[in-house]
Short mmCIF file of C-alpha atoms and ligand atoms in Angstrom, two decimals:
data_model
loop_
_atom_site.label_atom_id
_atom_site.label_comp_id
_atom_site.label_asym_id
_atom_site.label_seq_id
_atom_site.Cartn_x
_atom_site.Cartn_y
_atom_site.Cartn_z
CA UNK A 1 76.99 52.84 -33.18
CA UNK A 2 75.53 50.05 -35.38
CA UNK A 3 72.13 50.50 -35.98
CA UNK A 4 71.35 52.25 -32.67
CA UNK A 5 69.24 54.81 -33.81
CA UNK A 6 69.41 58.12 -31.44
CA UNK A 7 66.10 57.40 -30.03
CA UNK A 8 67.27 53.64 -29.53
CA UNK A 9 69.85 55.30 -26.95
CA UNK A 10 67.74 57.43 -25.35
CA UNK A 11 65.52 54.58 -25.07
CA UNK A 12 68.54 52.44 -23.13
CA UNK A 13 69.11 55.44 -20.23
CA UNK A 14 66.19 56.54 -19.12
CA UNK A 15 66.58 59.28 -16.76
CA UNK A 16 70.20 61.95 -16.97
CA UNK A 17 70.91 60.29 -20.59
CA UNK A 18 74.76 59.00 -19.41
CA UNK A 19 76.01 59.08 -23.31
CA UNK A 20 74.25 63.29 -23.31
CA UNK A 21 76.01 63.65 -20.00
CA UNK A 22 78.88 63.42 -21.46
CA UNK A 23 78.14 65.22 -23.98
CA UNK A 24 77.11 67.92 -22.19
CA UNK A 25 80.25 67.45 -20.04
CA UNK A 26 82.98 67.92 -22.85
CA UNK A 27 80.89 70.80 -23.97
CA UNK A 28 80.23 72.55 -20.98
CA UNK A 29 84.77 71.79 -20.55
CA UNK A 30 85.64 73.47 -23.92
CA UNK A 31 83.34 76.28 -23.56
CA UNK A 32 85.51 76.53 -20.80
CA UNK A 33 88.30 76.58 -22.17
CA UNK A 34 87.81 78.51 -25.50
CA UNK A 35 86.07 81.19 -23.09
CA UNK A 36 89.06 81.74 -21.20
CA UNK A 37 91.43 79.57 -21.44
CA UNK A 38 91.54 77.09 -18.54
CA UNK A 39 91.66 73.71 -19.37
CA UNK A 40 90.17 71.15 -17.20
CA UNK A 41 88.87 68.71 -20.45
CA UNK A 42 91.46 66.28 -18.93
CA UNK A 43 90.72 66.37 -15.34
CA UNK A 44 89.54 63.28 -13.89
CA UNK A 45 86.26 62.29 -15.59
CA UNK A 46 84.37 60.79 -12.41
CA UNK A 47 85.72 63.79 -10.23
CA UNK A 48 85.05 66.38 -12.49
CA UNK A 49 81.65 65.65 -13.12
CA UNK A 50 80.96 65.45 -9.41
CA UNK A 51 82.46 68.45 -8.76
CA UNK A 52 79.72 69.62 -11.85
CA UNK A 53 76.67 68.09 -10.72
CA UNK A 54 77.24 70.36 -7.77
CA UNK A 55 77.60 73.19 -9.34
CA UNK A 56 74.30 72.68 -10.88
CA UNK A 57 72.40 72.13 -7.91
CA UNK A 58 74.09 75.42 -5.77
CA UNK A 59 73.74 77.84 -8.82
CA UNK A 60 69.74 76.37 -8.59
CA UNK A 61 69.51 75.06 -12.64
CA UNK A 62 68.88 71.27 -13.87
CA UNK A 63 70.81 70.18 -16.49
CA UNK A 64 74.39 71.03 -17.79
CA UNK A 65 73.90 73.25 -20.69
CA UNK A 66 71.38 75.24 -18.57
CA UNK A 67 74.66 75.88 -16.39
CA UNK A 68 77.23 75.89 -19.68
CA UNK A 69 74.64 79.17 -20.22
CA UNK A 70 74.93 80.82 -17.48
CA UNK A 71 78.63 80.16 -17.14
CA UNK A 72 78.82 82.16 -20.16
CA UNK A 73 76.72 84.16 -19.59
CA UNK A 74 77.50 85.48 -16.11
CA UNK A 75 80.51 85.64 -14.95
CA UNK A 76 80.39 85.62 -11.54
CA UNK A 77 78.83 82.76 -11.82
CA UNK A 78 81.69 80.85 -14.42
CA UNK A 79 84.27 82.29 -11.86
CA UNK A 80 82.34 79.93 -9.35
CA UNK A 81 82.23 77.13 -11.83
CA UNK A 82 86.12 77.17 -12.10
CA UNK A 83 86.89 76.98 -8.50
CA UNK A 84 85.22 74.44 -7.90
CA UNK A 85 87.24 72.76 -9.74
CA UNK A 86 90.36 73.23 -7.63
CA UNK A 87 89.84 71.04 -4.08
CA UNK A 88 92.78 73.61 -2.36
CA UNK A 89 92.20 70.26 1.16
CA UNK A 90 94.91 70.42 2.93
CA UNK A 91 97.33 70.97 5.68
CA UNK A 92 100.94 71.38 7.06
CA UNK A 93 103.31 68.45 7.80
CA UNK A 94 100.53 66.67 5.72
CA UNK A 95 102.01 63.12 5.87
CA UNK A 96 104.25 63.99 8.78
CA UNK A 97 105.90 60.37 7.69
CA UNK A 98 107.19 62.23 4.28
CA UNK A 99 108.36 65.45 6.10
CA UNK A 100 110.62 62.88 8.17
CA UNK A 101 111.52 60.57 4.69
CA UNK A 102 112.62 64.31 2.78
CA UNK A 103 114.50 65.32 6.42
CA UNK A 104 116.59 62.46 6.25
CA UNK A 105 116.98 61.09 3.30
CA UNK A 106 116.70 64.04 0.81
CA UNK A 107 117.90 66.84 3.17
CA UNK A 108 121.51 65.76 3.31
CA UNK A 109 122.21 65.91 -0.08
CA UNK A 110 120.36 69.32 -0.40
CA UNK A 111 123.42 70.92 2.47
CA UNK A 112 126.14 69.47 0.09
CA UNK A 113 124.61 71.90 -2.85
CA UNK A 114 125.88 76.24 -2.60
CA UNK A 115 122.08 77.22 -3.34
CA UNK A 116 118.90 75.24 -3.61
CA UNK A 117 115.85 76.23 -5.77
CA UNK A 118 112.49 74.26 -4.77
CA UNK A 119 108.67 74.23 -6.11
CA UNK A 120 105.69 73.75 -4.77
CA UNK A 121 103.13 72.96 -7.77
CA UNK A 122 99.60 73.44 -6.21
CA UNK A 123 100.79 74.27 -3.21
CA UNK A 124 97.17 75.42 -2.90
CA UNK A 125 96.44 78.15 0.67
CA UNK A 126 100.88 77.21 1.41
CA UNK A 127 100.78 75.02 4.28
CA UNK A 128 102.82 72.92 3.38
CA UNK A 129 105.16 75.62 1.31
CA UNK A 130 105.82 77.31 5.79
CA UNK A 131 106.35 72.76 6.32
CA UNK A 132 108.87 72.90 4.14
CA UNK A 133 110.60 76.44 5.50
CA UNK A 134 110.28 75.04 9.36
CA UNK A 135 112.25 71.92 8.02
CA UNK A 136 115.05 73.51 6.05
CA UNK A 137 115.15 75.82 8.92
CA UNK A 138 116.02 73.75 11.66
CA UNK A 139 118.47 72.06 8.68
CA UNK A 140 120.41 75.17 9.12
CA UNK A 141 119.64 76.29 5.21
CA UNK A 142 116.56 77.70 4.28
CA UNK A 143 118.59 80.65 4.31
CA UNK A 144 120.25 79.79 0.80
CA UNK A 145 116.79 78.81 -0.47
CA UNK A 146 114.21 79.46 -2.42
CA UNK A 147 111.57 77.86 -3.10
CA UNK A 148 109.07 78.75 -5.42
CA UNK A 149 105.33 78.47 -4.59
CA UNK A 150 102.09 77.17 -7.57
CA UNK A 151 98.64 76.80 -8.52
CA UNK A 152 96.29 78.58 -10.30
CA UNK A 153 94.12 79.92 -8.31
CA UNK A 154 94.68 82.79 -7.02
CA UNK A 155 92.66 83.12 -3.65
CA UNK A 156 93.88 80.42 -2.41
CA UNK A 157 97.89 82.25 -3.41
CA UNK A 158 96.36 85.00 -0.98
CA UNK A 159 96.45 83.27 1.50
CA UNK A 160 98.83 81.31 1.55
CA UNK A 161 101.65 84.36 0.79
CA UNK A 162 99.22 85.98 3.22
CA UNK A 163 100.84 82.87 5.61
CA UNK A 164 97.61 83.12 7.80
CA UNK A 165 96.27 79.96 9.74
CA UNK A 166 93.10 79.14 11.91
CA UNK A 167 93.95 77.94 16.07
CA UNK A 168 92.41 75.56 15.55
CA UNK A 169 94.27 73.98 13.49
CA UNK A 170 97.54 73.78 15.69
CA UNK A 171 96.97 71.71 17.06
CA UNK A 172 97.00 68.58 14.85
CA UNK A 173 99.63 70.86 13.04
CA UNK A 174 102.14 70.42 15.83
CA UNK A 175 100.96 66.72 16.28
CA UNK A 176 102.54 66.43 12.71
CA UNK A 177 104.85 68.37 13.26
CA UNK A 178 106.59 66.39 15.93
CA UNK A 179 105.73 63.17 13.94
CA UNK A 180 107.85 64.55 11.13
CA UNK A 181 110.14 65.32 13.69
CA UNK A 182 110.23 68.24 14.41
CA UNK A 183 113.29 69.58 16.47
CA UNK A 184 111.62 72.76 18.06
CA UNK A 185 108.49 74.01 19.62
CA UNK A 186 105.69 75.22 16.72
CA UNK A 187 104.31 77.80 18.38
CA UNK A 188 107.59 79.12 18.27
CA UNK A 189 107.49 79.69 14.05
CA UNK A 190 104.36 82.07 15.02
CA UNK A 191 101.84 84.60 16.77
CA UNK A 192 98.37 84.70 17.71
CA UNK A 193 96.56 87.47 16.43
CA UNK A 194 93.01 88.66 16.25
CA UNK A 195 92.92 86.91 12.49
CA UNK A 196 94.53 83.78 13.42
CA UNK A 197 97.75 82.62 13.60
CA UNK A 198 100.70 84.39 11.63
CA UNK A 199 103.59 82.80 10.83
CA UNK A 200 107.04 84.40 11.28
CA UNK A 201 108.02 86.95 8.17
CA UNK A 202 111.67 84.92 8.18
CA UNK A 203 109.73 81.34 7.18
CA UNK A 204 108.23 83.52 4.31
CA UNK A 205 110.94 85.71 3.38
CA UNK A 206 112.46 83.31 0.99
CA UNK A 207 109.16 81.92 -1.06
CA UNK A 208 107.95 82.85 -4.11
CA UNK A 209 104.62 83.00 -4.67
CA UNK A 210 102.34 83.20 -8.51
CA UNK A 211 99.95 81.74 -10.38
CA UNK A 212 101.08 78.39 -12.33
CA UNK A 213 98.61 76.36 -15.20
CA UNK A 214 100.21 72.89 -15.31
CA UNK A 215 98.35 72.17 -17.89
CA UNK A 216 99.05 75.02 -20.22
CA UNK A 217 102.12 76.53 -19.01
CA UNK A 218 105.73 75.64 -19.49
CA UNK A 219 108.19 75.68 -17.32
CA UNK A 220 110.01 78.76 -15.99
CA UNK A 221 113.38 77.01 -14.27
CA UNK A 222 115.37 74.69 -13.48
CA UNK A 223 115.06 73.16 -9.87
CA UNK A 224 116.57 70.53 -7.43
CA UNK A 225 113.47 69.42 -5.25
CA UNK A 226 109.94 69.79 -7.28
CA UNK A 227 107.23 68.65 -4.98
CA UNK A 228 103.28 68.01 -6.18
CA UNK A 229 101.45 66.10 -3.43
CA UNK A 230 97.99 65.78 -4.10
CA UNK A 231 97.73 67.42 -7.30
CA UNK A 232 97.38 64.23 -10.05
CA UNK A 233 94.81 62.69 -8.49
CA UNK A 234 92.87 64.73 -10.50
CA UNK A 235 93.84 64.62 -13.59
CA UNK A 236 93.84 61.40 -16.09
CA UNK A 237 95.92 59.89 -17.31
CA UNK A 238 97.00 61.72 -20.17
CA UNK A 239 96.98 64.94 -18.12
CA UNK A 240 99.20 63.61 -15.73
CA UNK A 241 102.10 61.58 -18.27
CA UNK A 242 102.02 65.53 -19.89
CA UNK A 243 102.28 67.31 -16.31
CA UNK A 244 105.54 64.86 -15.51
CA UNK A 245 106.78 65.91 -19.05
CA UNK A 246 107.41 69.11 -17.91
CA UNK A 247 108.25 67.97 -14.31
CA UNK A 248 110.97 65.87 -16.09
CA UNK A 249 112.18 68.67 -17.73
CA UNK A 250 112.50 71.29 -14.74
CA UNK A 251 114.35 68.86 -12.84
CA UNK A 252 118.07 69.52 -13.05
CA UNK A 253 120.70 66.16 -12.69
CA UNK A 254 119.66 64.36 -9.37
CA UNK A 255 116.28 66.53 -8.48
CA UNK A 256 113.65 65.54 -6.17
CA UNK A 257 110.39 65.02 -7.15
CA UNK A 258 108.02 64.00 -4.27
CA UNK A 259 104.53 63.48 -5.22
CA UNK A 260 101.25 61.84 -3.03
CA UNK A 261 100.95 59.01 -1.82
CA UNK A 262 98.17 57.79 -3.93
CA UNK A 263 100.21 58.60 -6.73
CA UNK A 264 102.70 56.84 -9.48
CA UNK A 265 105.31 58.05 -11.32
CA UNK A 266 104.39 54.40 -13.48
CA UNK A 267 103.42 54.76 -16.95
CA UNK A 268 104.46 57.95 -16.92
CA UNK A 269 107.41 57.32 -19.83
CA UNK A 270 109.43 58.52 -16.73
CA UNK A 271 109.14 56.17 -14.47
CA UNK A 272 112.85 54.28 -15.59
CA UNK A 273 114.03 57.51 -15.25
CA UNK A 274 114.16 58.23 -11.85
CA UNK A 275 115.71 56.19 -9.13
CA UNK A 276 113.87 55.43 -5.70
CA UNK A 277 114.42 56.58 -2.56
CA UNK A 278 111.48 56.33 -0.46
CA UNK A 279 109.14 53.91 -2.34
CA UNK A 280 106.41 53.84 0.69
CA UNK A 281 106.90 58.02 0.67
CA UNK A 282 106.58 58.50 -3.00
CA UNK A 283 110.45 60.70 -2.88
CA UNK A 284 111.60 59.92 -6.81
CA UNK A 285 115.70 61.18 -8.42
CA UNK A 286 116.49 62.00 -10.96
CA UNK A 287 119.34 59.76 -12.42
CA UNK A 288 118.43 59.94 -16.19
C1 SAM B 1 94.26 68.40 -3.04
S1 SAM B 1 95.92 70.12 -3.25
C2 SAM B 1 96.93 69.64 -2.59
C3 SAM B 1 97.63 70.84 -2.21
C4 SAM B 1 99.43 69.95 -1.09
N1 SAM B 1 100.02 70.37 -2.24
C5 SAM B 1 98.78 69.63 -0.57
O1 SAM B 1 99.14 68.22 -0.49
O2 SAM B 1 98.29 69.54 0.49
C6 SAM B 1 95.48 70.63 -4.97
C7 SAM B 1 95.53 71.74 -4.96
O3 SAM B 1 96.13 71.32 -6.53
C8 SAM B 1 95.57 72.88 -7.02
N2 SAM B 1 95.53 72.17 -8.90
C9 SAM B 1 94.30 72.04 -9.95
N3 SAM B 1 94.80 72.01 -11.02
C10 SAM B 1 95.89 72.78 -10.73
C11 SAM B 1 96.15 73.46 -11.98
N4 SAM B 1 96.79 72.76 -13.70
N5 SAM B 1 97.54 73.78 -12.10
C12 SAM B 1 98.38 74.38 -11.33
N6 SAM B 1 97.14 73.74 -9.91
C13 SAM B 1 96.46 72.27 -9.92
C14 SAM B 1 94.46 73.17 -7.22
O4 SAM B 1 94.18 74.88 -6.96
C15 SAM B 1 94.97 72.75 -4.86
O5 SAM B 1 95.22 74.35 -5.00
#
């Protein structure tokens, strides 16, 4: 930093010093990593920064260092902080045209396989997984499919396993289902209970839910399809590359990769290894 002294820098950054903020964020993320093994050091900086300030306010603190102190000495605070880094927003048949493209352009290939393994990485509360099960059921191939659905967030996985969702969401999900090319009556797939709607057990029978961290855990099978949608958007470029390596290694020959509409396989070391199935809907086939 040339001749600029620490005190010059303090003056340049009036209010909350930007450099200091970065130091404190790095310390916080490093501290969490060393203390409990959760590695958020390569999440997208601006998004993680917003989450951290939100927690500083919610914990009624004024500095990031104070948040680190509290998180290290108060397990509940640590849990709240970690939970706040995982954004679980999802819906059934999210981006309906993605599912339509999957049905029209991927399912015909899957129909030729004797058995199918699908990995939903970052499945959140499971709505995407039940959507896939319904689609495969309508196409007559669910019985030969095993769906592995993973997430870092154990409380989201609990909801996913239960398969119970708010009744109020069904109007939107029915509309998504129809736009996604659904061929049946959406309400036939669930029953209304006191707690919400429960999806039938014939949909969940071939699902396995497990905690898996894309940053620190390795591959656990070879898959015909990997869907990881709206997860990589929260990672920085280096981490995106690392996770794309994991997906590449975990896909068999001609395996299908589906990512979110704001995500990309460009600049990942592997863009040359995939053929585009649908550019618009971010579906790719491993060819090399
Ligand atoms: C916005 S949701 C996406 C859910 C679903 N795939 C969809 O598109 O609707 C992002 C999910 O990624 C999960 N996630 C974040 N970091 C992760 C990591 N390192 N390993 C596994 N899952 C992670 C979050 O817990 C969250 O449930």
